[in-house]
């Protein structure tokens, strides 16, 4: 009910758009966005912004380590931009499209390849497979 009241009074607005840039000021947030079905960007200021984009959060830019690996071409975003690209053995896919021999990724960052990768039982199975693969590499070295 409170949300409907806020929508009705104009206090709250819902805008389907592609977020292009955001800058927080001392009292407001300046947002550059392109409304759905529009080719023209808009810039507006808001007292509050609620991010409802879901899982698409630019994973290669969020964490300084991941951002650095992305700049070096060691990791890339998956095809859905839900996380990082990995192969069926959870090896990171680099900018060259090849699976890494030294970097594996488990858990939520692999949700573009393995949607269920946020569940502990699935992560445990994938970690066990990774341990077996690493053990085989160490055993042959």
PDB file of C-alpha atoms in Angstrom:
ATOM      1  CA  UNK A   1       0.000   0.000   0.000  1.00  0.00           C
ATOM      2  CA  UNK A   2       2.792   2.460   0.889  1.00  0.00           C
ATOM      3  CA  UNK A   3       4.496   1.855  -2.439  1.00  0.00           C
ATOM      4  CA  UNK A   4       1.258   2.477  -4.340  1.00  0.00           C
ATOM      5  CA  UNK A   5       0.791   5.733  -2.387  1.00  0.00           C
ATOM      6  CA  UNK A   6       4.348   6.823  -3.256  1.00  0.00           C
ATOM      7  CA  UNK A   7       3.776   5.988  -6.926  1.00  0.00           C
ATOM      8  CA  UNK A   8       0.432   7.836  -6.946  1.00  0.00           C
ATOM      9  CA  UNK A   9       1.882  10.968  -5.355  1.00  0.00           C
ATOM     10  CA  UNK A  10       4.874  11.064  -7.689  1.00  0.00           C
ATOM     11  CA  UNK A  11       7.293  10.546  -4.796  1.00  0.00           C
ATOM     12  CA  UNK A  12       8.388   7.250  -6.402  1.00  0.00           C
ATOM     13  CA  UNK A  13       8.927   6.679 -10.117  1.00  0.00           C
ATOM     14  CA  UNK A  14       9.740   3.447 -11.908  1.00  0.00           C
ATOM     15  CA  UNK A  15      11.873   3.750 -15.036  1.00  0.00           C
ATOM     16  CA  UNK A  16      12.817   0.819 -17.282  1.00  0.00           C
ATOM     17  CA  UNK A  17      16.151   1.875 -18.743  1.00  0.00           C
ATOM     18  CA  UNK A  18      19.765   0.941 -19.351  1.00  0.00           C
ATOM     19  CA  UNK A  19      21.981   2.487 -16.699  1.00  0.00           C
ATOM     20  CA  UNK A  20      24.962   4.214 -18.328  1.00  0.00           C
ATOM     21  CA  UNK A  21      26.550   6.167 -15.477  1.00  0.00           C
ATOM     22  CA  UNK A  22      25.900   7.138 -11.899  1.00  0.00           C
ATOM     23  CA  UNK A  23      27.565   9.776  -9.731  1.00  0.00           C
ATOM     24  CA  UNK A  24      26.767  10.364  -6.088  1.00  0.00           C
ATOM     25  CA  UNK A  25      26.784  13.958  -4.890  1.00  0.00           C
ATOM     26  CA  UNK A  26      26.436  15.212  -1.337  1.00  0.00           C
ATOM     27  CA  UNK A  27      22.621  15.345  -1.449  1.00  0.00           C
ATOM     28  CA  UNK A  28      21.581  13.540  -4.632  1.00  0.00           C
ATOM     29  CA  UNK A  29      22.556  10.993  -7.257  1.00  0.00           C
ATOM     30  CA  UNK A  30      23.054  12.055 -10.860  1.00  0.00           C
ATOM     31  CA  UNK A  31      22.081   9.241 -13.207  1.00  0.00           C
ATOM     32  CA  UNK A  32      22.683   8.930 -16.934  1.00  0.00           C
ATOM     33  CA  UNK A  33      20.335   6.370 -18.450  1.00  0.00           C
ATOM     34  CA  UNK A  34      18.748   5.401 -21.743  1.00  0.00           C
ATOM     35  CA  UNK A  35      15.022   4.689 -21.401  1.00  0.00           C
ATOM     36  CA  UNK A  36      13.770   1.423 -22.851  1.00  0.00           C
ATOM     37  CA  UNK A  37      13.064   1.681 -26.598  1.00  0.00           C
ATOM     38  CA  UNK A  38      14.955   4.976 -26.825  1.00  0.00           C
ATOM     39  CA  UNK A  39      18.226   5.802 -28.534  1.00  0.00           C
ATOM     40  CA  UNK A  40      18.741   8.997 -26.545  1.00  0.00           C
ATOM     41  CA  UNK A  41      20.297   9.143 -23.088  1.00  0.00           C
ATOM     42  CA  UNK A  42      18.910  11.281 -20.291  1.00  0.00           C
ATOM     43  CA  UNK A  43      20.592  12.695 -17.198  1.00  0.00           C
ATOM     44  CA  UNK A  44      18.491  13.308 -14.088  1.00  0.00           C
ATOM     45  CA  UNK A  45      19.161  13.779 -10.399  1.00  0.00           C
ATOM     46  CA  UNK A  46      17.421  11.841  -7.662  1.00  0.00           C
ATOM     47  CA  UNK A  47      17.384  11.859  -3.873  1.00  0.00           C
ATOM     48  CA  UNK A  48      17.442   8.043  -3.896  1.00  0.00           C
ATOM     49  CA  UNK A  49      18.088   5.364  -6.524  1.00  0.00           C
ATOM     50  CA  UNK A  50      17.077   1.717  -6.166  1.00  0.00           C
ATOM     51  CA  UNK A  51      19.052  -0.621  -8.423  1.00  0.00           C
ATOM     52  CA  UNK A  52      16.734  -3.373  -9.695  1.00  0.00           C
ATOM     53  CA  UNK A  53      18.961  -4.663 -12.490  1.00  0.00           C
ATOM     54  CA  UNK A  54      19.195  -8.113 -10.949  1.00  0.00           C
ATOM     55  CA  UNK A  55      22.347 -10.147 -11.421  1.00  0.00           C
ATOM     56  CA  UNK A  56      23.779  -8.066 -14.237  1.00  0.00           C
ATOM     57  CA  UNK A  57      26.178  -5.947 -12.236  1.00  0.00           C
ATOM     58  CA  UNK A  58      29.255  -5.633 -14.382  1.00  0.00           C
ATOM     59  CA  UNK A  59      31.152  -8.323 -12.481  1.00  0.00           C
ATOM     60  CA  UNK A  60      34.444  -7.507 -14.209  1.00  0.00           C
ATOM     61  CA  UNK A  61      34.322  -3.995 -12.722  1.00  0.00           C
ATOM     62  CA  UNK A  62      33.110  -4.630  -9.162  1.00  0.00           C
ATOM     63  CA  UNK A  63      36.158  -6.139  -7.519  1.00  0.00           C
ATOM     64  CA  UNK A  64      39.650  -4.646  -7.977  1.00  0.00           C
ATOM     65  CA  UNK A  65      41.203  -8.119  -8.431  1.00  0.00           C
ATOM     66  CA  UNK A  66      38.652  -9.176 -11.054  1.00  0.00           C
ATOM     67  CA  UNK A  67      38.905  -5.766 -12.762  1.00  0.00           C
ATOM     68  CA  UNK A  68      42.690  -6.168 -12.966  1.00  0.00           C
ATOM     69  CA  UNK A  69      42.373  -9.709 -14.383  1.00  0.00           C
ATOM     70  CA  UNK A  70      39.832  -8.426 -16.930  1.00  0.00           C
ATOM     71  CA  UNK A  71      42.138  -5.575 -18.027  1.00  0.00           C
ATOM     72  CA  UNK A  72      44.909  -8.159 -18.501  1.00  0.00           C
ATOM     73  CA  UNK A  73      42.559 -10.338 -20.598  1.00  0.00           C
ATOM     74  CA  UNK A  74      42.767 -13.255 -18.155  1.00  0.00           C
ATOM     75  CA  UNK A  75      38.996 -13.233 -17.479  1.00  0.00           C
ATOM     76  CA  UNK A  76      35.975 -12.017 -19.426  1.00  0.00           C
ATOM     77  CA  UNK A  77      32.301 -11.690 -18.592  1.00  0.00           C
ATOM     78  CA  UNK A  78      30.155 -14.649 -19.600  1.00  0.00           C
ATOM     79  CA  UNK A  79      27.792 -14.375 -22.567  1.00  0.00           C
ATOM     80  CA  UNK A  80      24.896 -13.264 -20.338  1.00  0.00           C
ATOM     81  CA  UNK A  81      27.016 -10.836 -18.258  1.00  0.00           C
ATOM     82  CA  UNK A  82      25.941 -12.656 -15.102  1.00  0.00           C
ATOM     83  CA  UNK A  83      29.465 -13.508 -14.026  1.00  0.00           C
ATOM     84  CA  UNK A  84      32.726 -14.746 -15.486  1.00  0.00           C
ATOM     85  CA  UNK A  85      33.158 -17.049 -18.473  1.00  0.00           C
ATOM     86  CA  UNK A  86      34.333 -20.546 -17.538  1.00  0.00           C
ATOM     87  CA  UNK A  87      34.573 -23.856 -19.353  1.00  0.00           C
ATOM     88  CA  UNK A  88      32.918 -27.111 -18.238  1.00  0.00           C
ATOM     89  CA  UNK A  89      35.827 -27.706 -15.812  1.00  0.00           C
ATOM     90  CA  UNK A  90      35.426 -24.234 -14.257  1.00  0.00           C
ATOM     91  CA  UNK A  91      38.622 -22.892 -15.806  1.00  0.00           C
ATOM     92  CA  UNK A  92      38.501 -19.158 -16.518  1.00  0.00           C
ATOM     93  CA  UNK A  93      38.080 -18.221 -20.164  1.00  0.00           C
ATOM     94  CA  UNK A  94      40.315 -15.347 -21.214  1.00  0.00           C
ATOM     95  CA  UNK A  95      39.992 -12.681 -23.863  1.00  0.00           C
ATOM     96  CA  UNK A  96      41.658 -15.072 -26.324  1.00  0.00           C
ATOM     97  CA  UNK A  97      38.749 -17.527 -25.826  1.00  0.00           C
ATOM     98  CA  UNK A  98      41.014 -20.173 -24.289  1.00  0.00           C
ATOM     99  CA  UNK A  99      40.625 -21.858 -20.912  1.00  0.00           C
ATOM    100  CA  UNK A 100      43.222 -20.886 -18.325  1.00  0.00           C
ATOM    101  CA  UNK A 101      45.642 -23.522 -17.063  1.00  0.00           C
ATOM    102  CA  UNK A 102      46.193 -21.618 -13.806  1.00  0.00           C
ATOM    103  CA  UNK A 103      42.881 -19.958 -12.860  1.00  0.00           C
ATOM    104  CA  UNK A 104      39.674 -21.760 -11.918  1.00  0.00           C
ATOM    105  CA  UNK A 105      36.521 -20.101 -10.639  1.00  0.00           C
ATOM    106  CA  UNK A 106      33.833 -21.590  -8.388  1.00  0.00           C
ATOM    107  CA  UNK A 107      30.513 -20.391  -7.032  1.00  0.00           C
ATOM    108  CA  UNK A 108      28.322 -17.412  -7.912  1.00  0.00           C
ATOM    109  CA  UNK A 109      30.724 -15.833 -10.433  1.00  0.00           C
ATOM    110  CA  UNK A 110      30.079 -18.881 -12.678  1.00  0.00           C
ATOM    111  CA  UNK A 111      26.282 -18.545 -12.750  1.00  0.00           C
ATOM    112  CA  UNK A 112      26.281 -17.725 -16.480  1.00  0.00           C
ATOM    113  CA  UNK A 113      27.642 -21.241 -17.148  1.00  0.00           C
ATOM    114  CA  UNK A 114      26.197 -23.041 -14.102  1.00  0.00           C
ATOM    115  CA  UNK A 115      23.021 -21.274 -12.995  1.00  0.00           C
ATOM    116  CA  UNK A 116      22.792 -23.415  -9.864  1.00  0.00           C
ATOM    117  CA  UNK A 117      26.279 -22.352  -8.764  1.00  0.00           C
ATOM    118  CA  UNK A 118      24.976 -20.424  -5.754  1.00  0.00           C
ATOM    119  CA  UNK A 119      23.828 -23.595  -3.958  1.00  0.00           C
ATOM    120  CA  UNK A 120      26.299 -25.032  -1.439  1.00  0.00           C
ATOM    121  CA  UNK A 121      25.840 -28.683  -2.553  1.00  0.00           C
ATOM    122  CA  UNK A 122      26.675 -27.733  -6.150  1.00  0.00           C
ATOM    123  CA  UNK A 123      29.678 -25.654  -5.104  1.00  0.00           C
ATOM    124  CA  UNK A 124      30.891 -28.574  -2.956  1.00  0.00           C
ATOM    125  CA  UNK A 125      30.670 -30.983  -5.941  1.00  0.00           C
ATOM    126  CA  UNK A 126      32.494 -28.548  -8.202  1.00  0.00           C
ATOM    127  CA  UNK A 127      35.189 -27.963  -5.551  1.00  0.00           C
ATOM    128  CA  UNK A 128      35.687 -31.744  -5.220  1.00  0.00           C
ATOM    129  CA  UNK A 129      36.108 -32.050  -9.011  1.00  0.00           C
ATOM    130  CA  UNK A 130      38.571 -29.166  -9.014  1.00  0.00           C
ATOM    131  CA  UNK A 131      40.537 -30.800  -6.169  1.00  0.00           C
ATOM    132  CA  UNK A 132      40.697 -34.071  -8.143  1.00  0.00           C
ATOM    133  CA  UNK A 133      41.920 -32.224 -11.240  1.00  0.00           C
ATOM    134  CA  UNK A 134      44.545 -30.313  -9.258  1.00  0.00           C
ATOM    135  CA  UNK A 135      45.649 -33.486  -7.484  1.00  0.00           C
ATOM    136  CA  UNK A 136      46.130 -35.191 -10.865  1.00  0.00           C
ATOM    137  CA  UNK A 137      48.269 -32.288 -12.076  1.00  0.00           C
ATOM    138  CA  UNK A 138      50.412 -32.331  -8.916  1.00  0.00           C
ATOM    139  CA  UNK A 139      50.764 -36.131  -9.027  1.00  0.00           C
ATOM    140  CA  UNK A 140      52.140 -36.044 -12.572  1.00  0.00           C
ATOM    141  CA  UNK A 141      54.553 -33.153 -11.914  1.00  0.00           C
TER     142      UNK A 141
END
